[in-house]
Amino acid sequence: TGNVEFSIKKGNEEGYFSLDSQSGDISLTAPLDFEDKEEHNLVVEVKAGEATSEAKVTIRVVDVNDHSPVFPRALHETQITEEDDRHLPKTILTQVTATDKDGGAYGQLKYSVSGDGVYFNGTKSSFAIDEETGAIHLLKPLDRDPPNGKSQWRLKVKVTDGEFDAYTAVHVNLKDINDNAPFFPLSTMDATISENTPQGKTHF
């Protein structure tokens, strides 16, 4: 049979692989990244004297979850008008999205929301979130005035890739409207005043 010599003829332009010229063993010279390239195709040549032969070698990279999802900022804010019941349910915020540098299944993200006005016990929530896009929807009108209302509704959005989680805060600020008429607490009020009280006196 004689001595044989192996070499990589094509597919190793980036230099990720080395090949033992005597044994034909292929080894890595640097880590491979699934997100950069899922498959590497090499052409290996073997030479024995004057005779040569080529073989194609396919190296498939197995994905691992090596990146966590990341929100671009820690706080998202929006403003809506209190007690606005038009076109419900409606989207009030679409920018609550995270990124994940993983590809494949590990790059698929799922969103959930908790906080003010979000209930899980059967009570109708004021907010919901699209599990795939992170868009936040208003489900029913919000009140700004006490005792049950608030000027700012605070939510927390969670995103997960199935293993790693990330969080961001969402503040929904309510624009006030004139929805409460002034009123006197009592229909009849009594006051006493001494005779000869100076003109213009207002406290008695």
Coordinates of N, CA and C in Angstrom, one line a residue, residues 2 6-7 22 36 47 56 69 88 92 108 110 114-115 122 125-126 128 136 145 149 152 158 162 166 185 194 198 200:
G2 N 2.0 1.3 0.7 CA 2.9 2.4 0.7 C 2.3 3.5 1.7
F6 N -2.6 12.8 3.9 CA -3.9 13.4 3.8 C -3.7 15.0 3.9
S7 N -4.7 15.7 3.2 CA -4.7 17.1 3.3 C -6.1 17.6 3.0
Q22 N -0.7 12.1 8.4 CA -0.4 10.7 8.4 C -1.6 9.9 8.8
D36 N -23.1 31.4 13.6 CA -22.3 31.9 12.5 C -22.5 30.9 11.2
K47 N -3.3 11.0 -0.8 CA -2.3 10.7 -1.8 C -1.5 9.6 -1.4
K56 N -15.6 13.9 0.5 CA -16.3 15.0 1.1 C -16.6 14.7 2.6
P69 N -31.6 36.0 26.6 CA -32.3 37.1 26.0 C -32.0 38.4 26.7
L88 N -61.5 48.6 22.1 CA -60.9 47.6 22.9 C -61.2 46.1 22.5
I92 N -51.3 49.0 23.1 CA -50.8 50.3 23.6 C -49.3 50.4 23.6
Q108 N -36.0 31.2 20.1 CA -37.4 31.5 20.1 C -37.8 31.9 21.5
K110 N -40.5 33.7 24.5 CA -41.9 33.7 24.9 C -42.0 34.8 26.0
S114 N -46.9 40.6 34.3 CA -47.5 40.6 35.6 C -47.5 42.1 36.1
G115 N -48.2 42.3 37.3 CA -48.2 43.6 37.8 C -49.6 44.2 38.0
G122 N -59.0 34.2 37.4 CA -60.3 34.2 36.8 C -60.8 35.6 36.6
S125 N -58.4 40.7 33.5 CA -57.3 41.6 33.6 C -57.5 42.8 32.8
S126 N -56.7 43.8 33.2 CA -56.7 45.1 32.4 C -55.7 45.0 31.2
A128 N -52.9 42.4 28.7 CA -52.5 41.1 28.2 C -51.2 41.4 27.4
I136 N -48.1 44.8 24.1 CA -49.0 44.9 25.3 C -50.3 45.4 24.8
D145 N -58.5 58.0 39.0 CA -58.8 58.6 40.3 C -59.0 57.6 41.4
G149 N -58.5 53.8 41.3 CA -57.6 54.1 40.2 C -56.2 54.6 40.6
Q152 N -50.4 55.9 37.5 CA -49.4 55.1 36.8 C -49.6 53.7 37.2
K158 N -41.7 39.6 31.4 CA -40.7 38.5 31.5 C -40.6 37.9 30.1
G162 N -36.7 29.5 27.4 CA -36.9 28.1 27.8 C -35.9 27.8 28.9
A166 N -35.2 37.1 31.2 CA -34.9 38.5 31.3 C -36.2 39.3 31.7
P185 N -69.9 68.5 50.2 CA -70.1 67.2 51.0 C -71.4 67.2 51.8
S194 N -70.6 86.8 64.8 CA -70.9 87.7 65.9 C -71.4 89.1 65.3
P198 N -66.4 92.8 61.4 CA -65.9 93.8 60.3 C -66.2 93.3 58.9
G200 N -65.8 92.1 55.3 CA -64.7 91.4 54.6 C -64.2 90.2 55.3

